[in-house]
Short mmCIF file of C-alpha atoms in Angstrom, two decimals:
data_model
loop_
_atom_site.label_atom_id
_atom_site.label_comp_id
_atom_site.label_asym_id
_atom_site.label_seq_id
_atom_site.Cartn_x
_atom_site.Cartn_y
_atom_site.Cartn_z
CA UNK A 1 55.41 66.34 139.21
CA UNK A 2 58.69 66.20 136.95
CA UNK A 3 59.63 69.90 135.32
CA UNK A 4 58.16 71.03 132.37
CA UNK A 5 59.85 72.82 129.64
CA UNK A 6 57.86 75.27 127.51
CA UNK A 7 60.23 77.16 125.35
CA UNK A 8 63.86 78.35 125.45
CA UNK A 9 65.23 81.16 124.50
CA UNK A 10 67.56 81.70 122.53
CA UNK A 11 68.03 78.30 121.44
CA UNK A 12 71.61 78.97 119.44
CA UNK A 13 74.50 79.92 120.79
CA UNK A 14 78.45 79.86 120.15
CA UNK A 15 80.30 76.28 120.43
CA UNK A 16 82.46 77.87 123.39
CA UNK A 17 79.31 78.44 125.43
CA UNK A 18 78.68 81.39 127.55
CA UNK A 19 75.45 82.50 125.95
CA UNK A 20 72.83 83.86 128.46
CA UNK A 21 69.70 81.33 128.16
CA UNK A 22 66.00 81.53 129.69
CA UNK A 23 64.03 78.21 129.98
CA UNK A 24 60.10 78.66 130.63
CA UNK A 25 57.66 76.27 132.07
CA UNK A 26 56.74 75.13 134.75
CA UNK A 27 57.92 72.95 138.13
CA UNK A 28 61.50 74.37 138.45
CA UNK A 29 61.03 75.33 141.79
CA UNK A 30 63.69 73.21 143.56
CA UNK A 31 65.15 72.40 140.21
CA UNK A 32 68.63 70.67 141.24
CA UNK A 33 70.60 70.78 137.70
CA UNK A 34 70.17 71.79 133.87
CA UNK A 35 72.37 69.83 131.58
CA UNK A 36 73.13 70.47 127.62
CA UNK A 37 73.57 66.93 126.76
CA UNK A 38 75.55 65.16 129.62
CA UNK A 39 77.33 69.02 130.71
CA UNK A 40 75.49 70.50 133.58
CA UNK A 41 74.71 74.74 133.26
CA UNK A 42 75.21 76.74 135.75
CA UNK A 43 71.82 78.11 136.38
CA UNK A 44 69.53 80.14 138.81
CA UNK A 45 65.55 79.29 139.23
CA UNK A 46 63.91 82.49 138.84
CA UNK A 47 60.27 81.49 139.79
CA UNK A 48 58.59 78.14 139.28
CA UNK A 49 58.12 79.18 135.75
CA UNK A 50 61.32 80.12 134.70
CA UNK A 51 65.10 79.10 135.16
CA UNK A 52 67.93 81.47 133.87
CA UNK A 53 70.76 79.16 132.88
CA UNK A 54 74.67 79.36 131.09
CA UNK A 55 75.20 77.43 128.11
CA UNK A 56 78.33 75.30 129.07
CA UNK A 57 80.82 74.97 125.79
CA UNK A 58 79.30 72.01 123.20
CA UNK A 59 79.05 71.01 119.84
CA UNK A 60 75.84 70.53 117.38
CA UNK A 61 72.69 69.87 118.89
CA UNK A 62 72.22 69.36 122.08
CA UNK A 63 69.46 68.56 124.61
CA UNK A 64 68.48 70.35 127.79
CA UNK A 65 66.49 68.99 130.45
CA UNK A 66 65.65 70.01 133.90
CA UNK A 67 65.89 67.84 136.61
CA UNK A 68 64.48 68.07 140.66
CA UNK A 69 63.80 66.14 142.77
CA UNK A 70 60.57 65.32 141.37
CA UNK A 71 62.32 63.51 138.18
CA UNK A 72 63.68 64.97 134.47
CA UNK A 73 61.79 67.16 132.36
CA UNK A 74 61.18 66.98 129.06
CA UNK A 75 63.92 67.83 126.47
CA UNK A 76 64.17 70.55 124.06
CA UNK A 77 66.91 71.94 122.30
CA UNK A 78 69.83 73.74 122.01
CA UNK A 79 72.56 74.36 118.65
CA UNK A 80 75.68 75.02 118.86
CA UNK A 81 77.03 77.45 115.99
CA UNK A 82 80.52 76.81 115.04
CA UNK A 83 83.17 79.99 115.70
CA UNK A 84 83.88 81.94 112.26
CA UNK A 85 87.53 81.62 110.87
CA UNK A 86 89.08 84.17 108.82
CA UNK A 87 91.37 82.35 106.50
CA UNK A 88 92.42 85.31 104.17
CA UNK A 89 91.33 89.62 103.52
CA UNK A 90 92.35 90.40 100.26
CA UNK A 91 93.79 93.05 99.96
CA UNK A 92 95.25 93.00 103.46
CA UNK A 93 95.91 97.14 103.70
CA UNK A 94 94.25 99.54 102.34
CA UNK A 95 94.15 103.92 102.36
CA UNK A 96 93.08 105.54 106.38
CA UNK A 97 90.32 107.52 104.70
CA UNK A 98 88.89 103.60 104.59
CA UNK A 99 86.06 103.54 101.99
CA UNK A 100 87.78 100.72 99.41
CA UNK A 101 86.30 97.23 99.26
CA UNK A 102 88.02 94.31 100.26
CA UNK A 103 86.95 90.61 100.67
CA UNK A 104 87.10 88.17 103.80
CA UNK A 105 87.78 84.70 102.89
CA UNK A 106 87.01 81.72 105.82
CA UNK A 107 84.23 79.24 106.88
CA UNK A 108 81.44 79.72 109.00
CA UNK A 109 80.75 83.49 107.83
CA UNK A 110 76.95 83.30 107.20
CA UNK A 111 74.79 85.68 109.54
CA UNK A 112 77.51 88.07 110.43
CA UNK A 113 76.48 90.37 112.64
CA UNK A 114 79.85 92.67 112.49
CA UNK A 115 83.16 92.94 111.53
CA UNK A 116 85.71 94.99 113.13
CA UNK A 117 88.84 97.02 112.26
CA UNK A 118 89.86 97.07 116.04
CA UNK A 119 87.33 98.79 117.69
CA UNK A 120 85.93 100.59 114.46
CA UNK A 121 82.87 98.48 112.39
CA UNK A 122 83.08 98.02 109.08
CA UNK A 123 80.03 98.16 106.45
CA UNK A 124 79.07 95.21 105.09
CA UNK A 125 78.02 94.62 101.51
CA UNK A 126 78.01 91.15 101.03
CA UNK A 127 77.74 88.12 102.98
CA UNK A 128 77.65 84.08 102.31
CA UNK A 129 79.24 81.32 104.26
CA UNK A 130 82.57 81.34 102.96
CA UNK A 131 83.02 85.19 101.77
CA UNK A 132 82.36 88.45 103.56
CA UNK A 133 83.19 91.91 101.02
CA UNK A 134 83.28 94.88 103.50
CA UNK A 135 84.24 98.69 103.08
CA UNK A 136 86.55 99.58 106.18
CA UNK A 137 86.01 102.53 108.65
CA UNK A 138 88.75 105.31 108.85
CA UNK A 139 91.64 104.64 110.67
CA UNK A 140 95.00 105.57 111.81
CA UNK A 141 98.22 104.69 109.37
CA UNK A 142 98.84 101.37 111.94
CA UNK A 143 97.86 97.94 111.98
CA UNK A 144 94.64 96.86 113.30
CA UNK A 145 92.85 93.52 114.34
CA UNK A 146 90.31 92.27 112.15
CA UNK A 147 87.52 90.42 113.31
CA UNK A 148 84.33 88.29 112.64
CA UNK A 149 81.28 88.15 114.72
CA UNK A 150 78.82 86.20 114.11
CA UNK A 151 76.11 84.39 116.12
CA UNK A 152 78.44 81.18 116.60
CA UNK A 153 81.10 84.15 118.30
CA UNK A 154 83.90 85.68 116.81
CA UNK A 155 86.91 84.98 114.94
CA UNK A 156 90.89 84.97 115.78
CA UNK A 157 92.05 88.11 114.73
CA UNK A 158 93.87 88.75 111.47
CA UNK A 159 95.74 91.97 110.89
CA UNK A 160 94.75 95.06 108.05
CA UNK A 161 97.57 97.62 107.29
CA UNK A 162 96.40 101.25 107.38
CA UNK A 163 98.75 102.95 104.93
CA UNK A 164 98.91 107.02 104.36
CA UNK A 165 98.32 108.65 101.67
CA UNK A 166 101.57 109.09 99.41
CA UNK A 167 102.87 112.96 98.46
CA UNK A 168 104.70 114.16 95.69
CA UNK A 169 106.77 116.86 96.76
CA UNK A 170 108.89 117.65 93.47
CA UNK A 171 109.38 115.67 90.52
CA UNK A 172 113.46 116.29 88.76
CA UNK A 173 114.10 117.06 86.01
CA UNK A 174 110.80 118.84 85.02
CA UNK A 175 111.05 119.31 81.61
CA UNK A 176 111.34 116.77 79.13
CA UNK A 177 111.01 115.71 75.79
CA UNK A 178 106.86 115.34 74.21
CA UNK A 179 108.23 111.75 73.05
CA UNK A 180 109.02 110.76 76.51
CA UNK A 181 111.26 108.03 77.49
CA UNK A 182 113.72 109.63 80.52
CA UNK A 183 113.32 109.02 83.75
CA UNK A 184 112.78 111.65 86.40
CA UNK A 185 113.47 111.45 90.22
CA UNK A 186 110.15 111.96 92.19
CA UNK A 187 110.12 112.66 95.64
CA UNK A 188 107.92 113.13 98.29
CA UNK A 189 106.69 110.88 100.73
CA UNK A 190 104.90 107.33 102.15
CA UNK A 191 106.19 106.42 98.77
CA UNK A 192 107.60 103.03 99.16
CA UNK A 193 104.62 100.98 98.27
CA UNK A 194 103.71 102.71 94.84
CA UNK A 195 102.43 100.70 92.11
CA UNK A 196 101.49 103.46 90.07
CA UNK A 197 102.77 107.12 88.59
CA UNK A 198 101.17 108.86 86.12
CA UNK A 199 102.03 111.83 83.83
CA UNK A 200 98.52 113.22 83.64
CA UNK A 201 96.69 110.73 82.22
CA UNK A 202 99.30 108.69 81.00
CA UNK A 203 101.13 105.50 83.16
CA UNK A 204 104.38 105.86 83.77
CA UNK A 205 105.63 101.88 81.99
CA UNK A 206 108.52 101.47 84.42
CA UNK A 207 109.11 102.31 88.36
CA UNK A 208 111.91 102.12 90.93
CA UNK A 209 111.27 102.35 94.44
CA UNK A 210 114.70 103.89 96.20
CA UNK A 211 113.62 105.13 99.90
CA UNK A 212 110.05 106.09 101.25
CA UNK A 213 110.81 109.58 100.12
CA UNK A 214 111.88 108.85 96.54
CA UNK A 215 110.80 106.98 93.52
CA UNK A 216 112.29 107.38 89.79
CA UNK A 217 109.72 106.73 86.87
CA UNK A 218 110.43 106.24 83.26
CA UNK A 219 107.89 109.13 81.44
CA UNK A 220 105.96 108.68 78.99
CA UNK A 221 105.24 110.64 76.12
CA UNK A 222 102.96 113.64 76.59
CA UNK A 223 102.05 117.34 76.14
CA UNK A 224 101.79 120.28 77.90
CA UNK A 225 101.89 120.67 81.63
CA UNK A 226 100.76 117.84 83.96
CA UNK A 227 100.67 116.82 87.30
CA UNK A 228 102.82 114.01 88.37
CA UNK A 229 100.65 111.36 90.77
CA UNK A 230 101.36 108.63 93.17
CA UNK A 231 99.13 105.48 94.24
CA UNK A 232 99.57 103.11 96.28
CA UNK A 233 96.96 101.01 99.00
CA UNK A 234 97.23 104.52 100.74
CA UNK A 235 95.17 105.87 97.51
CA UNK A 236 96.57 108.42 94.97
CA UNK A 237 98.58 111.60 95.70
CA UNK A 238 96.34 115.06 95.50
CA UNK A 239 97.70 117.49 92.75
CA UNK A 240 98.68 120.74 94.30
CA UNK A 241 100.68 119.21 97.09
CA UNK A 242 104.58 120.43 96.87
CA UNK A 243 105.36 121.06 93.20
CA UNK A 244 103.79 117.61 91.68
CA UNK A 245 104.19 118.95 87.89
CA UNK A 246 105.85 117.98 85.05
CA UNK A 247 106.27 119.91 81.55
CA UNK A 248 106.58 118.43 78.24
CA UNK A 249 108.62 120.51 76.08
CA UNK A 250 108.59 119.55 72.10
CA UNK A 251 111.70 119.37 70.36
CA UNK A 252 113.42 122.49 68.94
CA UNK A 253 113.15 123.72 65.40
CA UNK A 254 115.29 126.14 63.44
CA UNK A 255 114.28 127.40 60.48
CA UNK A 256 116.51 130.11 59.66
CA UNK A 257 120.31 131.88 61.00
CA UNK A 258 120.37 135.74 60.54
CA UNK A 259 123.13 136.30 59.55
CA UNK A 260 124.23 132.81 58.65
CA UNK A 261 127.86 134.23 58.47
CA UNK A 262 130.03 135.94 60.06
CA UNK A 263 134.06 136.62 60.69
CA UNK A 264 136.07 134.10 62.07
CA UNK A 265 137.04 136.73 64.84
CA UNK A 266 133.46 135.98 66.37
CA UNK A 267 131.80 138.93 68.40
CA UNK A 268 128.67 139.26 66.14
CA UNK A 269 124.62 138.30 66.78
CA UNK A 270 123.32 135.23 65.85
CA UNK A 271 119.08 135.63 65.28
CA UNK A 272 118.66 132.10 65.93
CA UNK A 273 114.31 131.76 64.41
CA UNK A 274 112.17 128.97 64.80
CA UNK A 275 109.56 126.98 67.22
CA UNK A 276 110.17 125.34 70.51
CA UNK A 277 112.79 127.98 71.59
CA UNK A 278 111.72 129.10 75.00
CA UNK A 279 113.20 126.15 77.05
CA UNK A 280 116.39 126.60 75.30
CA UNK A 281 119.25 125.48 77.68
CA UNK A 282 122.32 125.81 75.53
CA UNK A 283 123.22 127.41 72.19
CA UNK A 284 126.84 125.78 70.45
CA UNK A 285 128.23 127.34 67.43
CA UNK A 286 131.51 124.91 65.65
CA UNK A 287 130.96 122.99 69.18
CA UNK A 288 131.78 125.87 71.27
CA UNK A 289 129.36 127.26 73.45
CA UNK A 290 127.94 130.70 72.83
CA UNK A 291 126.14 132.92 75.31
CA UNK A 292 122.75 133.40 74.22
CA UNK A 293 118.96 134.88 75.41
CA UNK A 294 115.93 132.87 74.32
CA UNK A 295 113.91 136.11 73.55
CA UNK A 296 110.87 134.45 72.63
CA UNK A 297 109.06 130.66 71.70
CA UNK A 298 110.24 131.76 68.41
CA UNK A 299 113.59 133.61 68.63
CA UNK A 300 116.92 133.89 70.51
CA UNK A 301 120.00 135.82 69.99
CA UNK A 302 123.15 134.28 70.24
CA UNK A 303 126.79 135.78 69.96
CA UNK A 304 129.13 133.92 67.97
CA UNK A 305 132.08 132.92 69.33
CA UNK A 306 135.76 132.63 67.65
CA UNK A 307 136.08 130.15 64.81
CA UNK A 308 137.98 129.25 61.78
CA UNK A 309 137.04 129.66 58.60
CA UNK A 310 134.49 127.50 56.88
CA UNK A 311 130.67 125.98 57.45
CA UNK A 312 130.23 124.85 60.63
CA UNK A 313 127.31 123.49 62.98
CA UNK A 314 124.86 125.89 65.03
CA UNK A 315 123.00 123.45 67.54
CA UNK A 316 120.26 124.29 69.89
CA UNK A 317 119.41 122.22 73.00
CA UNK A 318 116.25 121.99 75.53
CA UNK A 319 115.07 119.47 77.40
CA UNK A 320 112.95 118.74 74.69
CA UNK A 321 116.33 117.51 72.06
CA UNK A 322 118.49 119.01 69.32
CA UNK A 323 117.97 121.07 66.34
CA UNK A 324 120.83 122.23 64.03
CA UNK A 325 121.82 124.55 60.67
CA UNK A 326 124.91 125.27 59.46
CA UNK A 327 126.22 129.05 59.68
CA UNK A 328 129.60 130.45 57.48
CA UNK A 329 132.65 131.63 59.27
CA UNK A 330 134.57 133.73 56.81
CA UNK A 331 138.00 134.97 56.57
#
């Protein structure tokens, strides 16, 4: 009596073959081949009910029969699953904490069983034919392999960046003006893929990438003190690392000179009174530089130096600008 075939399991597999497959039934004792359309299996007959067989590599659906010497069963059949391909991952790198999203572009994607970041699975959150979106496992700042598997087998590998987490060590100058508008020299490190700085909450509008260890950023306007931030696919720099801050000073004001004369010979104090003093960096009387002591926010004491006589200019500089008032040299 010719072989029976009852059921076979599993009854998918990957187009390159290989997939372990039992056949149950009966007559297979003396069974002398197992084909999958016209290529034979290599197979073992377990008992007279069932046959253990290798898929060979195929396409589409194919059927299997059992043959002895007692003539060809009947068919049933097997599909073959076509491999996934990974056209695209977008974005390609991303921060080795892992954790961001990313999307896997290709054919053959439905029923994906896992996708790898080397030897690390990733979790998936959304899966259709042509699109896989995945959050990546942790990983070391390298490039990995990533992979598909799904039941038709797995994909050629395509490769995702790791990239470390970028540092701010010490951002130079930093003080500067509450309008903004200088650039500052930031340095720190695993800087040379930033997209982003910010000044607090504010975006720096303009960055230059000069070495992995130093950016310079056009600042924006601002108050106060803020920290001075980093991102790039390796994520955002963590405030409190190195000296990440930045201080907005707002521009000087005078409001009076006491005296606001003096002799020509110089010699005499200056009670320079106003706002914005405390960052004071440089006190000029007639263009000449005096030594000074910003006492307070509100005050500093200059000494006037040697003039000629007439009105002439008293400027105050900090980072945040210039203020002026005119002060009487007499005879």
């Amino acid at each position: 009596m010719a072989p029976i075939i009852n059921s076979i399991s599993p009854n998918q597999g990957p187009a390159a073959g290989g997939t372990a497959v039992t056949l149950t039934g009966s007559g297979f004792t003396g069974a002398s081949s197992v084909t999958f359309g016209t290529n034979p299996a290599q197979f073992a007959a377990l008992s007279d009910t069932k046959i253990s067989c290798t898929a060979p590599a195929g396409s589409g659906s194919s059927v299997v029969t059992v043959t002895s010497s007692d003539g060809t069963s009947n068919s049933a059949t097997f599909t073959y699953l076509p491999s996934p391909v990974v056209n695209s991952i977008a974005p390609n790198q991303g921060p080795t904490a892992g954790g961001n999203t990313l999307t896997i572009t290709g054919t053959n994607l439905s029923g994906t069983a896992a996708v790898m970041f080397g030897s690390h699975s990733a979790t998936v959150t959304g899966n259709t034919s042509t699109q896989i979106t995945v959050q990546p496992p942790a990983g070391a700042a390298a490039p990995v392999n990533l992979t598909v598997t799904t039941a038709g087998g797995t994909s050629t590998p395509l490769p995702y960046f790791y990239i470390p987490l970028p540092t701010v060590d010490d951002v130079s100058p930093a003080l500067g003006p509450s309008l903004g508008g200088n650039t500052v020299t930031v340095a720190g490190s695993n800087l040379s893929l930033i997209s982003t700085v910010r000044f607090g909450s504010r975006t720096s509008a303009s960055i230059s990438v000069v070495s992995d260890g130093e950016i310079t950023a056009l600042v924006p306007l601002g108050s106060g003190t803020v920290s001075v931030t980093a991102t790039s696919p390796g994520g955002t720099s963590l405030p409190g690392v190195g000296n990440p801050y930045y201080t907005y000073v707002g521009q000087p004001v005078i409001t009076s000179l006491s005296p606001n004369q003096g002799p020509a010979a110089g010699g005499n104090s200056i009670t320079i009174t106003g706002s914005n003093l405390t960052y004071t960096d440089s006190v000029r009387v007639g263009g000449i530089l005096a030594p000074f002591v910003a006492v307070s926010d509100t005050k500093v004491v200059a000494v006037a130096p040697g003039g000629t006589s007439g009105t002439v200019v008293v400027l105050v500089h900090s980072p945040g600008g210039t203020s002026s008032a005119s002060y009487q040299y007499t005879p």
